[in-house]
Coordinates of C-alpha atoms and ligand atoms in Angstrom, one line a residue:
X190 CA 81.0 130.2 92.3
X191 CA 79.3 128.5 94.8
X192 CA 82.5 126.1 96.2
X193 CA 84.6 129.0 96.5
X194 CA 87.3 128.3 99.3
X195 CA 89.6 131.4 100.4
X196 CA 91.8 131.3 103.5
X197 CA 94.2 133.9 105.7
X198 CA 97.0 132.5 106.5
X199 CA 99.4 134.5 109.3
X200 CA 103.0 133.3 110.3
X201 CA 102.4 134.1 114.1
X202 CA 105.8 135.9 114.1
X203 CA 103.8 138.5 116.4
X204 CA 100.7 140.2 116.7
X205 CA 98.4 141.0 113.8
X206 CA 98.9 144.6 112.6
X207 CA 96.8 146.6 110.3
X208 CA 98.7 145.1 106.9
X209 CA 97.1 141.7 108.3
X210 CA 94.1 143.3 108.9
X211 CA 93.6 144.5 105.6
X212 CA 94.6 140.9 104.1
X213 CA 92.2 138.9 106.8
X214 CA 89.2 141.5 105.7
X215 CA 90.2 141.2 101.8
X216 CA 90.6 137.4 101.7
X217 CA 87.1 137.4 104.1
X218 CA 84.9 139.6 101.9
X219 CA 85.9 137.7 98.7
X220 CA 85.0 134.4 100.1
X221 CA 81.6 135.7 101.8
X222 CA 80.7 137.5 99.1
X223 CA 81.0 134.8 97.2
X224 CA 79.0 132.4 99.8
X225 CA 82.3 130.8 100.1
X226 CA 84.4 129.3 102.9
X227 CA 87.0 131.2 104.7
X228 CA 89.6 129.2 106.4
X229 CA 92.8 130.3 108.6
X230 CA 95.9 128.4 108.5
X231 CA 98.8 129.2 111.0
X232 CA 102.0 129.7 109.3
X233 CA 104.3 128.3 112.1
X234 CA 107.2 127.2 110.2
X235 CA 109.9 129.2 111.1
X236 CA 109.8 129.0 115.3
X237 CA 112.9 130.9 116.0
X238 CA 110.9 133.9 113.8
X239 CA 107.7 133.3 116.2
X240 CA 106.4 134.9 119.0
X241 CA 105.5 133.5 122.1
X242 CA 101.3 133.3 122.3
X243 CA 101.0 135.1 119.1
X244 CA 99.6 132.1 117.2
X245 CA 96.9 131.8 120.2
X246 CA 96.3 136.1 119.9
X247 CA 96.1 136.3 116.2
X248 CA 93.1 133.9 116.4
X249 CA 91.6 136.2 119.4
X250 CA 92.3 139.3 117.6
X251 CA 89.9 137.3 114.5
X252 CA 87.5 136.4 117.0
X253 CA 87.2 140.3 118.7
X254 CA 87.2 142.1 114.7
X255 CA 84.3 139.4 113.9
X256 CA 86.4 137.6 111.7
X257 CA 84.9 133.5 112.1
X258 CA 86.4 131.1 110.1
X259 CA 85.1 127.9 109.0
X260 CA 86.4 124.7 109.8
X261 CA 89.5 124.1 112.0
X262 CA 92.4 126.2 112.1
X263 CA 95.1 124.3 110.7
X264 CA 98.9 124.4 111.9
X265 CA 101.8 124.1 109.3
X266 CA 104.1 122.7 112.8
X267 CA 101.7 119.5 112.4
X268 CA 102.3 118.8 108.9
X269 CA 106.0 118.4 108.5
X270 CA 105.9 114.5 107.4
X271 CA 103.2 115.5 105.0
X272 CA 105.9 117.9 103.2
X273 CA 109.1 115.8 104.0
X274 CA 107.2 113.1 102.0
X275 CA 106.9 115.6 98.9
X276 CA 110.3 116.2 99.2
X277 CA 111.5 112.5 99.7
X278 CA 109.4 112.0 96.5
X279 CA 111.0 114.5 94.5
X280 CA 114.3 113.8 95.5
X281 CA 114.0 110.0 94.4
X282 CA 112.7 111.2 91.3
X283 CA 115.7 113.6 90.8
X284 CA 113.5 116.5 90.4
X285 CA 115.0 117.7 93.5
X286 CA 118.6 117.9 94.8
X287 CA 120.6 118.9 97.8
X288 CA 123.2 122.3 97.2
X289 CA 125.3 123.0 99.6
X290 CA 125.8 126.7 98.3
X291 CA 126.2 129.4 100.9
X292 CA 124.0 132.6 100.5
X293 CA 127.5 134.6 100.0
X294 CA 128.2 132.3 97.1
X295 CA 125.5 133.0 95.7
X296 CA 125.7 136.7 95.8
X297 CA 129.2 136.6 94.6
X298 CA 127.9 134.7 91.6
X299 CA 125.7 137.7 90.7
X300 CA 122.7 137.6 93.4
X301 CA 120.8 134.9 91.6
X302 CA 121.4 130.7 92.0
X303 CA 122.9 129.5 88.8
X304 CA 122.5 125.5 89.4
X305 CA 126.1 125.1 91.2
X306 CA 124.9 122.1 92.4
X307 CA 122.3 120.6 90.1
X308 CA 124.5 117.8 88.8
X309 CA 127.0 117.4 91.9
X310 CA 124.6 114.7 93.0
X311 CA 125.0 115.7 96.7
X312 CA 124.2 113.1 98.8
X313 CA 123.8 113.9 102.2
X314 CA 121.3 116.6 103.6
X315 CA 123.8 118.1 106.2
X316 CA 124.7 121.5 105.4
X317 CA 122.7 121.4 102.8
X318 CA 119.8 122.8 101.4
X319 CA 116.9 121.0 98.7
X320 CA 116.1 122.6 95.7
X321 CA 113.6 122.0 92.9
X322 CA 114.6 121.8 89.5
X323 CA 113.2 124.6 87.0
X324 CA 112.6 123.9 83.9
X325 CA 110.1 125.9 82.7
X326 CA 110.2 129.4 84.7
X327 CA 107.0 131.2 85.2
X328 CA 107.4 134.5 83.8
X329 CA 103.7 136.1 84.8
X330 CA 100.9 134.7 86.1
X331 CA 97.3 136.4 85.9
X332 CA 95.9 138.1 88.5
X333 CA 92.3 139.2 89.5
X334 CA 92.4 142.9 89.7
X335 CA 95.8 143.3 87.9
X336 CA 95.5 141.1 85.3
X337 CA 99.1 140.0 83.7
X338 CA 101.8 140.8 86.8
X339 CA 105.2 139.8 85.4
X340 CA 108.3 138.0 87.2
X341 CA 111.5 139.1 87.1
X342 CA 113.1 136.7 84.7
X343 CA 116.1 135.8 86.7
X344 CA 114.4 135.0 89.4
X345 CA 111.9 133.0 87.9
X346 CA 114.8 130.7 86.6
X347 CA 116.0 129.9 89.8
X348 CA 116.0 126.5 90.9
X349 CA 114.3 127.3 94.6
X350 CA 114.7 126.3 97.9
X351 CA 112.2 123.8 99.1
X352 CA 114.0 123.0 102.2
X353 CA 116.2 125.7 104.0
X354 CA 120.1 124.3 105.2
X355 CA 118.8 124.6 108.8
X356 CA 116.0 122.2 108.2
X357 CA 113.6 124.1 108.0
X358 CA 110.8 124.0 105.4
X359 CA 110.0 126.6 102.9
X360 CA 107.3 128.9 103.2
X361 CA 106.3 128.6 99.1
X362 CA 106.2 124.1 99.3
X363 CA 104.1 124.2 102.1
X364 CA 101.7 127.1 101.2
X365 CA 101.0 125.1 98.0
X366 CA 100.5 121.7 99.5
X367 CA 98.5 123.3 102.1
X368 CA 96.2 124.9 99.7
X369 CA 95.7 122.2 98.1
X370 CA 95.2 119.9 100.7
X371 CA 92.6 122.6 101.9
X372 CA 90.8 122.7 98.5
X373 CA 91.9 126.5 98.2
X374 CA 90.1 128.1 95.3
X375 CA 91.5 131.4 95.2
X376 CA 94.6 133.5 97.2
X377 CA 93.6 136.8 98.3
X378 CA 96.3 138.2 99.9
X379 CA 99.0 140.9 100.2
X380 CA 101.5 142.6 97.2
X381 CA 104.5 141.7 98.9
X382 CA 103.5 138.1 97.8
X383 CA 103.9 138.3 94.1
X384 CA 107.7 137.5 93.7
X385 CA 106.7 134.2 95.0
X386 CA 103.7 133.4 93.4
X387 CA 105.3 132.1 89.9
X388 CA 108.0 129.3 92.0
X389 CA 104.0 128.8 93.8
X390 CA 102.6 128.1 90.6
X391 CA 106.0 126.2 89.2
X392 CA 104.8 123.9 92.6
X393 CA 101.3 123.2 91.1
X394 CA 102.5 122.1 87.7
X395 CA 104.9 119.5 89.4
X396 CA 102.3 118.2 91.5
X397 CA 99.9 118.1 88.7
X398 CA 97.3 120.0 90.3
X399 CA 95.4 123.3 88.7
X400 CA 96.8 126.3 90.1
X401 CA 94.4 128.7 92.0
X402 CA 93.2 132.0 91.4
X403 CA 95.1 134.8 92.3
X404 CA 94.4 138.1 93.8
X405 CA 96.8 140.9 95.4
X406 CA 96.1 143.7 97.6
X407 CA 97.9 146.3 98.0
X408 CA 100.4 146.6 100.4
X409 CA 100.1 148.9 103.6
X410 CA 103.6 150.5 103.7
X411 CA 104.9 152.7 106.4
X412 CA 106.3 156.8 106.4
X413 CA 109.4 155.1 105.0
X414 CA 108.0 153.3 102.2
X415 CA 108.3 150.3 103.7
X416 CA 106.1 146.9 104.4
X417 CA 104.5 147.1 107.5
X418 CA 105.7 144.1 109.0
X419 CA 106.4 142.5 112.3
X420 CA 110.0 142.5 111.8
X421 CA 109.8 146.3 111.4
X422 CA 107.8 146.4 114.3
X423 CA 104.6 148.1 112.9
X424 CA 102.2 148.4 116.1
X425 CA 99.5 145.3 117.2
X426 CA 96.1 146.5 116.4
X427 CA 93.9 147.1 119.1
X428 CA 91.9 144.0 120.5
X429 CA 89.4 146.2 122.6
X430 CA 88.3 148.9 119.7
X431 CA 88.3 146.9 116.5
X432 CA 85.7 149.0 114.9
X433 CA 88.0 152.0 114.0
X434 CA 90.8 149.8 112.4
X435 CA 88.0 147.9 110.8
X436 CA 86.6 151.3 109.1
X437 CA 90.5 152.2 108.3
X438 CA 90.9 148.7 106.5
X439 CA 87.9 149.2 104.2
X440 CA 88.7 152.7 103.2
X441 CA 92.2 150.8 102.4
X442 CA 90.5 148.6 100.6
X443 CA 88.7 150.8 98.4
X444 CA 85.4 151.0 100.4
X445 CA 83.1 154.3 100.5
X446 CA 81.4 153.9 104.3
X447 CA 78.3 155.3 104.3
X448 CA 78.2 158.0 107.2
X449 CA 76.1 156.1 109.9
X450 CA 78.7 153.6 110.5
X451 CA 80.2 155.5 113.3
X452 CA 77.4 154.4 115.3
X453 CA 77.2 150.5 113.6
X454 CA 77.8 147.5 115.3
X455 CA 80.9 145.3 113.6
X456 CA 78.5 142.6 112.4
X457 CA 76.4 144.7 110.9
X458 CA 80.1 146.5 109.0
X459 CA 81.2 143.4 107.7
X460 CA 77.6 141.9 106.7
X461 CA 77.4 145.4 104.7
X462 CA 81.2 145.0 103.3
X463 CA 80.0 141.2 102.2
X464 CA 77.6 142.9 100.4
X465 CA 79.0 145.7 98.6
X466 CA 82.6 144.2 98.1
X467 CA 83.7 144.2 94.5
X468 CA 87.2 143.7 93.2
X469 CA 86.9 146.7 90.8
X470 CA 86.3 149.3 93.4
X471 CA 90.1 148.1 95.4
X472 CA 93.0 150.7 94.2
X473 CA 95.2 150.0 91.1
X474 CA 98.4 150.7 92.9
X475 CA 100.0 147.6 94.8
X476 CA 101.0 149.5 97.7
X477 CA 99.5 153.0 99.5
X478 CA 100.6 154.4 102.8
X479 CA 99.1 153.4 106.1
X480 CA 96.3 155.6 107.1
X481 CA 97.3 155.9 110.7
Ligands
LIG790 N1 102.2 133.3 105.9 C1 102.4 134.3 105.0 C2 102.6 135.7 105.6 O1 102.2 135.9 106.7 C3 101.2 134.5 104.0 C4 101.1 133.3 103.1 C5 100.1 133.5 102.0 O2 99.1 134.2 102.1 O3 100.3 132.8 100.9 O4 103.2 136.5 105.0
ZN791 ZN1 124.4 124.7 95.4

């Protein structure tokens, strides 16, 4: 596939850690393998959830693991009229709607939104949240390596949150504009994005547009079971010795490193992983523990 565009896209909530490092390497090595595109998008969205510096790190830390992108990184804090249009759109068309719900409310009505306020015709955005309109839920989507991944059915129903009660935007309407905007061809990215990916692909339909190609790695969880995340704190990875964290990744990822590599340069590691990278040699399981 010769127009093949992939992208990494971090919220710069804080440093990358090696969960980002495995998605950054798996989203790079389907795209070059493919003589495809990789771009990086910031996910600055959420500022009170960001860090200081760590949009302007995350693209160092790129730069020192030999991770170059192609064309200019683009931020989600530029594009807010882009998606408040969207939404102004929707909303005129009544596919959209303001709910002034409260998260406890929705949890006393048994943990799922039920479309309290679908037919309130709420008028005013204060205090209020937007929400799309789901007719159709998307049950499963297909996936790459895992082939049919199913949805929870109640949450698939949901009619979801396209702009948050603080004003905010929502992470899944401006992924979806963004990749298409960006002429995205296929997600690569981590397990924990899965729940998400059929209110993703609910987006596409309503904007007409082909969904993408999906793939999901697995998931680099913690002693605990857990995410590695940057709200859990999981440590930065190291900007001066990428090389070791770089091996670590590919092993992650289902790589078998031939034994000179110890003495390799990174260039020559990733030209090799462009080379040998196949989807059927990453693990079936959607999550396995850190290696370090
Ligand atoms: N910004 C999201 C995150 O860091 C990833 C978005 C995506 O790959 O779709 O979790
Ligand atoms: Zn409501």
């Amino acid at each position: 596939m010769p127009n093949y565009i992939g992208r990494f896209a971090p919220s710069p909530s804080g440093p990358l850690h090696f969960g980002s490092i495995v998605a950054a390497l798996g989203s790079y090595f389907q795209a070059k393998s493919q003589q495809g595109q990789w771009l990086v998008r910031m996910e600055d969205l959420d500022p009170p959830r960001e860090m200081q510096g760590a949009a302007t790190l995350i693209l160092k830390t790129l730069e020192a693991y030999g991770l170059h992108w192609d064309q200019d990184v683009i931020y989600q804090s530029q594009r807010h009229h882009y998606y408040q249009q969207q939404i102004d759109q929707w909303l005129d068309s009544g596919l959209a709607y303001y709910c002034q719900c409260t998260r406890k409310q929705i949890k006393q009505s048994g943990g799922f939104y039920q479309g309290h306020c679908r037919t309130l015709g709420l008028s005013s955005p204060n205090g209020c949240a937007i929400r799309l309109m789901v007719d159709e839920p998307i049950t499963q989507f297909h996936d790459q390596k895992h082939a049919t991944i199913q949805i929870q059915p109640d949450l698939a129903k949901e009619d979801f949150i396209i702009k948050r009660r603080d004003g905010l935007f929502a992470y899944n309407l401006a992924v979806v504009l963004d990749d298409i905007d960006q002429g995205i061809t296929e997600v690569v990215r981590g397990a924990d994005l899965i729940e998400p990916t059929g209110r993703q692909i609910n987006l596409y339909r309503y904007l007409n547009h082909a969904e993408v190609n999906y793939l999901h790695l697995p998931l680099a969880v913690n002693s605990h079971g857990n995410k590695l995340s940057k709200q859990n704190h999981a440590p930065a990875v190291d900007l001066d010795s990428p090389k070791p964290v770089i091996l670590f990744a590919m092993q992650f990822l289902g790589f078998t490193l031939p034994d000179d590599f110890q003495s390799a340069n990174i260039e020559h590691i990733l030209a090799w992983g462009c080379q040998h990278w196949h989807i059927n040699q990453l693990p079936n399981s959607l999550s396995a523990p850190c290696p370090f």
